[in-house]
Tab-separated table of N, CA, C and O in Angstrom:
chain	number	residue	atom	x	y	z
J	22	UNK	N	-40.898	-47.278	-5.411
J	22	UNK	CA	-39.516	-47.313	-4.967
J	22	UNK	C	-38.677	-46.553	-5.989
J	22	UNK	O	-38.764	-46.802	-7.177
J	23	UNK	N	-37.859	-45.640	-5.516
J	23	UNK	CA	-36.975	-44.857	-6.382
J	23	UNK	C	-35.674	-45.619	-6.600
J	23	UNK	O	-35.101	-46.183	-5.672
J	24	UNK	N	-35.217	-45.631	-7.838
J	24	UNK	CA	-34.015	-46.346	-8.230
J	24	UNK	C	-32.867	-45.359	-8.422
J	24	UNK	O	-32.938	-44.472	-9.265
J	25	UNK	N	-31.800	-45.525	-7.629
J	25	UNK	CA	-30.619	-44.677	-7.737
J	25	UNK	C	-29.521	-45.476	-8.431
J	25	UNK	O	-29.115	-46.532	-7.962
J	26	UNK	N	-29.074	-44.971	-9.567
J	26	UNK	CA	-28.061	-45.657	-10.371
J	26	UNK	C	-26.672	-45.171	-9.971
J	26	UNK	O	-26.406	-43.972	-9.939
J	27	UNK	N	-25.794	-46.116	-9.674
J	27	UNK	CA	-24.411	-45.813	-9.334
J	27	UNK	C	-23.515	-46.237	-10.492
J	27	UNK	O	-23.559	-47.387	-10.924
J	28	UNK	N	-22.727	-45.290	-10.993
J	28	UNK	CA	-21.736	-45.541	-12.031
J	28	UNK	C	-20.373	-45.212	-11.437
J	28	UNK	O	-20.120	-44.074	-11.055
J	29	UNK	N	-19.508	-46.200	-11.361
J	29	UNK	CA	-18.178	-46.001	-10.794
J	29	UNK	C	-17.175	-46.023	-11.942
J	29	UNK	O	-17.085	-47.005	-12.676
J	30	UNK	N	-16.442	-44.931	-12.105
J	30	UNK	CA	-15.516	-44.804	-13.226
J	30	UNK	C	-14.298	-45.705	-13.143
J	30	UNK	O	-13.767	-46.125	-14.155
J	31	UNK	N	-13.855	-46.021	-11.950
J	31	UNK	CA	-12.696	-46.887	-11.798
J	31	UNK	C	-13.109	-48.340	-11.995
J	31	UNK	O	-14.130	-48.791	-11.462
J	32	UNK	N	-12.316	-49.071	-12.754
J	32	UNK	CA	-12.609	-50.491	-12.979
J	32	UNK	C	-11.913	-51.387	-11.960
J	32	UNK	O	-12.151	-52.598	-11.947
J	33	UNK	N	-11.078	-50.804	-11.120
J	33	UNK	CA	-10.402	-51.598	-10.090
J	33	UNK	C	-11.424	-52.147	-9.105
J	33	UNK	O	-12.301	-51.433	-8.648
J	34	UNK	N	-11.334	-53.407	-8.781
J	34	UNK	CA	-12.333	-54.097	-7.963
J	34	UNK	C	-12.642	-53.380	-6.648
J	34	UNK	O	-13.787	-53.243	-6.276
J	35	UNK	N	-11.629	-52.943	-5.961
J	35	UNK	CA	-11.868	-52.324	-4.655
J	35	UNK	C	-11.371	-50.878	-4.627
J	35	UNK	O	-10.731	-50.453	-3.672
J	36	UNK	N	-11.693	-50.133	-5.674
J	36	UNK	CA	-11.266	-48.736	-5.725
J	36	UNK	C	-11.963	-47.933	-4.633
J	36	UNK	O	-13.014	-48.325	-4.122
J	37	UNK	N	-11.390	-46.808	-4.293
J	37	UNK	CA	-11.994	-45.937	-3.288
J	37	UNK	C	-13.390	-45.503	-3.733
J	37	UNK	O	-14.332	-45.503	-2.938
J	38	UNK	N	-13.539	-45.144	-4.997
J	38	UNK	CA	-14.850	-44.721	-5.491
J	38	UNK	C	-15.880	-45.839	-5.397
J	38	UNK	O	-17.045	-45.591	-5.063
J	39	UNK	N	-15.487	-47.070	-5.683
J	39	UNK	CA	-16.402	-48.206	-5.565
J	39	UNK	C	-16.818	-48.405	-4.111
J	39	UNK	O	-17.992	-48.650	-3.814
J	40	UNK	N	-15.857	-48.286	-3.202
J	40	UNK	CA	-16.188	-48.431	-1.781
J	40	UNK	C	-17.123	-47.328	-1.318
J	40	UNK	O	-18.084	-47.577	-0.583
J	41	UNK	N	-16.858	-46.090	-1.745
J	41	UNK	CA	-17.733	-44.974	-1.371
J	41	UNK	C	-19.142	-45.157	-1.938
J	41	UNK	O	-20.135	-44.870	-1.263
J	42	UNK	N	-19.242	-45.653	-3.155
J	42	UNK	CA	-20.555	-45.892	-3.756
J	42	UNK	C	-21.327	-46.949	-2.970
J	42	UNK	O	-22.532	-46.812	-2.747
J	43	UNK	N	-20.633	-48.004	-2.540
J	43	UNK	CA	-21.303	-49.057	-1.750
J	43	UNK	C	-21.780	-48.508	-0.411
J	43	UNK	O	-22.876	-48.839	0.055
J	44	UNK	N	-20.978	-47.654	0.223
J	44	UNK	CA	-21.381	-47.040	1.494
J	44	UNK	C	-22.598	-46.140	1.273
J	44	UNK	O	-23.572	-46.184	2.030
J	45	UNK	N	-22.548	-45.327	0.229
J	45	UNK	CA	-23.680	-44.444	-0.078
J	45	UNK	C	-24.939	-45.266	-0.345
J	45	UNK	O	-26.024	-44.929	0.138
J	46	UNK	N	-24.807	-46.343	-1.092
J	46	UNK	CA	-25.954	-47.192	-1.400
J	46	UNK	C	-26.540	-47.818	-0.136
J	46	UNK	O	-27.755	-47.937	0.003
J	47	UNK	N	-25.668	-48.190	0.781
J	47	UNK	CA	-26.126	-48.805	2.029
J	47	UNK	C	-26.863	-47.807	2.918
J	47	UNK	O	-27.612	-48.217	3.807
J	48	UNK	N	-26.667	-46.519	2.680
J	48	UNK	CA	-27.287	-45.493	3.515
J	48	UNK	C	-28.403	-44.733	2.808
J	48	UNK	O	-28.802	-43.654	3.261
J	49	UNK	N	-28.909	-45.287	1.720
J	49	UNK	CA	-30.037	-44.637	1.057
J	49	UNK	C	-31.248	-44.666	1.981
J	49	UNK	O	-31.453	-45.638	2.714
J	50	UNK	N	-32.057	-43.636	1.954
J	50	UNK	CA	-33.244	-43.629	2.808
J	50	UNK	C	-34.268	-44.670	2.367
J	50	UNK	O	-34.197	-45.203	1.256
J	51	UNK	N	-35.204	-44.918	3.243
J	51	UNK	CA	-36.280	-45.860	2.945
J	51	UNK	C	-37.008	-45.395	1.677
J	51	UNK	O	-37.214	-44.211	1.455
J	52	UNK	N	-37.359	-46.347	0.852
J	52	UNK	CA	-38.051	-46.030	-0.389
J	52	UNK	C	-37.114	-45.877	-1.581
J	52	UNK	O	-37.567	-45.579	-2.681
J	53	UNK	N	-35.820	-46.065	-1.355
J	53	UNK	CA	-34.828	-45.973	-2.423
J	53	UNK	C	-34.110	-47.306	-2.546
J	53	UNK	O	-33.860	-47.981	-1.555
J	54	UNK	N	-33.768	-47.658	-3.780
J	54	UNK	CA	-32.955	-48.850	-3.995
J	54	UNK	C	-31.777	-48.484	-4.883
J	54	UNK	O	-31.861	-47.576	-5.712
J	55	UNK	N	-30.660	-49.170	-4.674
J	55	UNK	CA	-29.441	-48.900	-5.430
J	55	UNK	C	-29.300	-49.883	-6.579
J	55	UNK	O	-29.571	-51.071	-6.431
J	56	UNK	N	-28.870	-49.367	-7.711
J	56	UNK	CA	-28.510	-50.197	-8.856
J	56	UNK	C	-27.096	-49.805	-9.257
J	56	UNK	O	-26.789	-48.630	-9.390
J	57	UNK	N	-26.231	-50.796	-9.415
J	57	UNK	CA	-24.863	-50.559	-9.856
J	57	UNK	C	-24.734	-51.045	-11.288
J	57	UNK	O	-25.227	-52.126	-11.633
J	58	UNK	N	-24.088	-50.249	-12.138
J	58	UNK	CA	-23.863	-50.649	-13.515
J	58	UNK	C	-22.363	-50.781	-13.731
J	58	UNK	O	-21.600	-49.856	-13.462
J	59	UNK	N	-21.939	-51.939	-14.218
J	59	UNK	CA	-20.531	-52.213	-14.473
J	59	UNK	C	-20.141	-51.626	-15.828
J	59	UNK	O	-20.663	-52.029	-16.869
J	60	UNK	N	-19.240	-50.670	-15.818
J	60	UNK	CA	-18.819	-49.983	-17.036
J	60	UNK	C	-17.681	-50.691	-17.776
J	60	UNK	O	-17.219	-50.200	-18.805
J	61	UNK	N	-17.255	-51.855	-17.302
J	61	UNK	CA	-16.086	-52.535	-17.868
J	61	UNK	C	-16.236	-52.832	-19.359
J	61	UNK	O	-15.249	-52.782	-20.098
J	62	UNK	N	-17.436	-53.139	-19.825
J	62	UNK	CA	-17.631	-53.512	-21.224
J	62	UNK	C	-18.120	-52.368	-22.100
J	62	UNK	O	-18.356	-52.565	-23.297
J	63	UNK	N	-18.275	-51.184	-21.533
J	63	UNK	CA	-18.745	-50.037	-22.313
J	63	UNK	C	-17.527	-49.394	-22.983
J	63	UNK	O	-16.596	-48.981	-22.302
J	64	UNK	N	-17.527	-49.311	-24.323
J	64	UNK	CA	-16.368	-48.753	-25.027
J	64	UNK	C	-16.326	-47.225	-24.913
J	64	UNK	O	-17.320	-46.593	-24.539
J	65	UNK	N	-15.200	-46.663	-25.252
J	65	UNK	CA	-15.091	-45.211	-25.352
J	65	UNK	C	-16.114	-44.714	-26.350
J	65	UNK	O	-16.481	-45.414	-27.299
J	66	UNK	N	-16.563	-43.487	-26.178
J	66	UNK	CA	-17.544	-42.911	-27.085
J	66	UNK	C	-16.973	-42.844	-28.499
J	66	UNK	O	-15.848	-42.393	-28.712
J	67	UNK	N	-17.759	-43.304	-29.468
J	67	UNK	CA	-17.367	-43.265	-30.865
J	67	UNK	C	-18.631	-43.021	-31.680
J	67	UNK	O	-19.491	-43.897	-31.788
J	68	UNK	N	-18.760	-41.839	-32.268
J	68	UNK	CA	-19.963	-41.479	-33.010
J	68	UNK	C	-20.201	-42.422	-34.191
J	68	UNK	O	-21.329	-42.560	-34.671
J	69	UNK	N	-19.163	-43.103	-34.656
J	69	UNK	CA	-19.327	-44.056	-35.763
J	69	UNK	C	-20.081	-45.310	-35.336
J	69	UNK	O	-20.599	-46.039	-36.173
J	70	UNK	N	-20.118	-45.572	-34.033
J	70	UNK	CA	-20.826	-46.753	-33.526
J	70	UNK	C	-22.232	-46.349	-33.109
J	70	UNK	O	-22.495	-46.014	-31.967
J	71	UNK	N	-23.141	-46.378	-34.033
J	71	UNK	CA	-24.532	-46.023	-33.743
J	71	UNK	C	-25.432	-46.894	-34.602
J	71	UNK	O	-24.968	-47.596	-35.493
J	72	UNK	N	-26.709	-46.842	-34.314
J	72	UNK	CA	-27.656	-47.675	-35.060
J	72	UNK	C	-27.355	-49.143	-34.847
J	72	UNK	O	-27.219	-49.602	-33.714
J	73	UNK	N	-27.223	-49.869	-35.923
J	73	UNK	CA	-26.968	-51.311	-35.843
J	73	UNK	C	-25.586	-51.626	-35.278
J	73	UNK	O	-25.351	-52.727	-34.795
J	74	UNK	N	-24.666	-50.677	-35.344
J	74	UNK	CA	-23.303	-50.890	-34.855
J	74	UNK	C	-23.152	-50.607	-33.361
J	74	UNK	O	-22.094	-50.847	-32.790
J	75	UNK	N	-24.207	-50.096	-32.733
J	75	UNK	CA	-24.139	-49.736	-31.321
J	75	UNK	C	-23.926	-50.987	-30.465
J	75	UNK	O	-24.704	-51.938	-30.546
J	76	UNK	N	-22.862	-50.998	-29.669
J	76	UNK	CA	-22.603	-52.174	-28.824
J	76	UNK	C	-23.740	-52.426	-27.827
J	76	UNK	O	-24.364	-51.485	-27.333
J	77	UNK	N	-23.991	-53.682	-27.534
J	77	UNK	CA	-25.040	-54.079	-26.585
J	77	UNK	C	-24.821	-53.438	-25.218
J	77	UNK	O	-25.771	-53.037	-24.551
J	78	UNK	N	-23.563	-53.320	-24.801
J	78	UNK	CA	-23.279	-52.725	-23.489
J	78	UNK	C	-23.744	-51.268	-23.428
J	78	UNK	O	-24.178	-50.796	-22.382
J	79	UNK	N	-23.690	-50.564	-24.539
J	79	UNK	CA	-24.152	-49.176	-24.577
J	79	UNK	C	-25.671	-49.133	-24.482
J	79	UNK	O	-26.236	-48.294	-23.772
J	80	UNK	N	-26.341	-50.050	-25.159
J	80	UNK	CA	-27.802	-50.144	-25.051
J	80	UNK	C	-28.214	-50.438	-23.613
J	80	UNK	O	-29.173	-49.861	-23.100
J	81	UNK	N	-27.484	-51.334	-22.956
J	81	UNK	CA	-27.790	-51.672	-21.559
J	81	UNK	C	-27.576	-50.461	-20.645
J	81	UNK	O	-28.371	-50.236	-19.734
J	82	UNK	N	-26.528	-49.701	-20.888
J	82	UNK	CA	-26.269	-48.498	-20.091
J	82	UNK	C	-27.375	-47.478	-20.303
J	82	UNK	O	-27.894	-46.901	-19.339
J	83	UNK	N	-27.778	-47.265	-21.533
J	83	UNK	CA	-28.862	-46.333	-21.817
J	83	UNK	C	-30.145	-46.761	-21.123
J	83	UNK	O	-30.885	-45.932	-20.578
J	84	UNK	N	-30.414	-48.047	-21.121
J	84	UNK	CA	-31.611	-48.562	-20.462
J	84	UNK	C	-31.531	-48.342	-18.952
J	84	UNK	O	-32.514	-47.935	-18.322
J	85	UNK	N	-30.363	-48.594	-18.369
J	85	UNK	CA	-30.183	-48.397	-16.923
J	85	UNK	C	-30.389	-46.942	-16.557
J	85	UNK	O	-31.026	-46.623	-15.547
J	86	UNK	N	-29.895	-46.037	-17.395
J	86	UNK	CA	-30.077	-44.609	-17.133
J	86	UNK	C	-31.547	-44.229	-17.260
J	86	UNK	O	-32.080	-43.485	-16.435
J	87	UNK	N	-32.202	-44.753	-18.273
J	87	UNK	CA	-33.639	-44.441	-18.473
J	87	UNK	C	-34.488	-44.933	-17.321
J	87	UNK	O	-35.497	-44.305	-16.969
J	88	UNK	N	-34.101	-46.066	-16.729
J	88	UNK	CA	-34.880	-46.651	-15.646
J	88	UNK	C	-34.554	-46.081	-14.271
J	88	UNK	O	-35.208	-46.397	-13.292
J	89	UNK	N	-33.506	-45.252	-14.205
J	89	UNK	CA	-33.092	-44.681	-12.922
J	89	UNK	C	-33.867	-43.399	-12.622
J	89	UNK	O	-34.236	-42.659	-13.514
J	90	UNK	N	-34.084	-43.184	-11.349
J	90	UNK	CA	-34.714	-41.951	-10.885
J	90	UNK	C	-33.669	-40.927	-10.459
J	90	UNK	O	-34.006	-39.771	-10.211
J	91	UNK	N	-32.466	-41.369	-10.316
J	91	UNK	CA	-31.403	-40.451	-9.910
J	91	UNK	C	-30.073	-41.128	-9.940
J	91	UNK	O	-29.922	-42.273	-10.215
């Protein structure tokens, strides 16, 4: 099963982009599954936050991207 990761930039609960992502996910062909990642806890990029200082939410996002097929 192929995993398609959806990242919606808007944090508004019912944003147009979130609705479009849900529609797209509902219409994935057979053999595909949708994964949504909530970006609410991911901080702005900061090169100073790396190694031991890297937030858990960033590690989770990296893992979700690594596990996605598209």
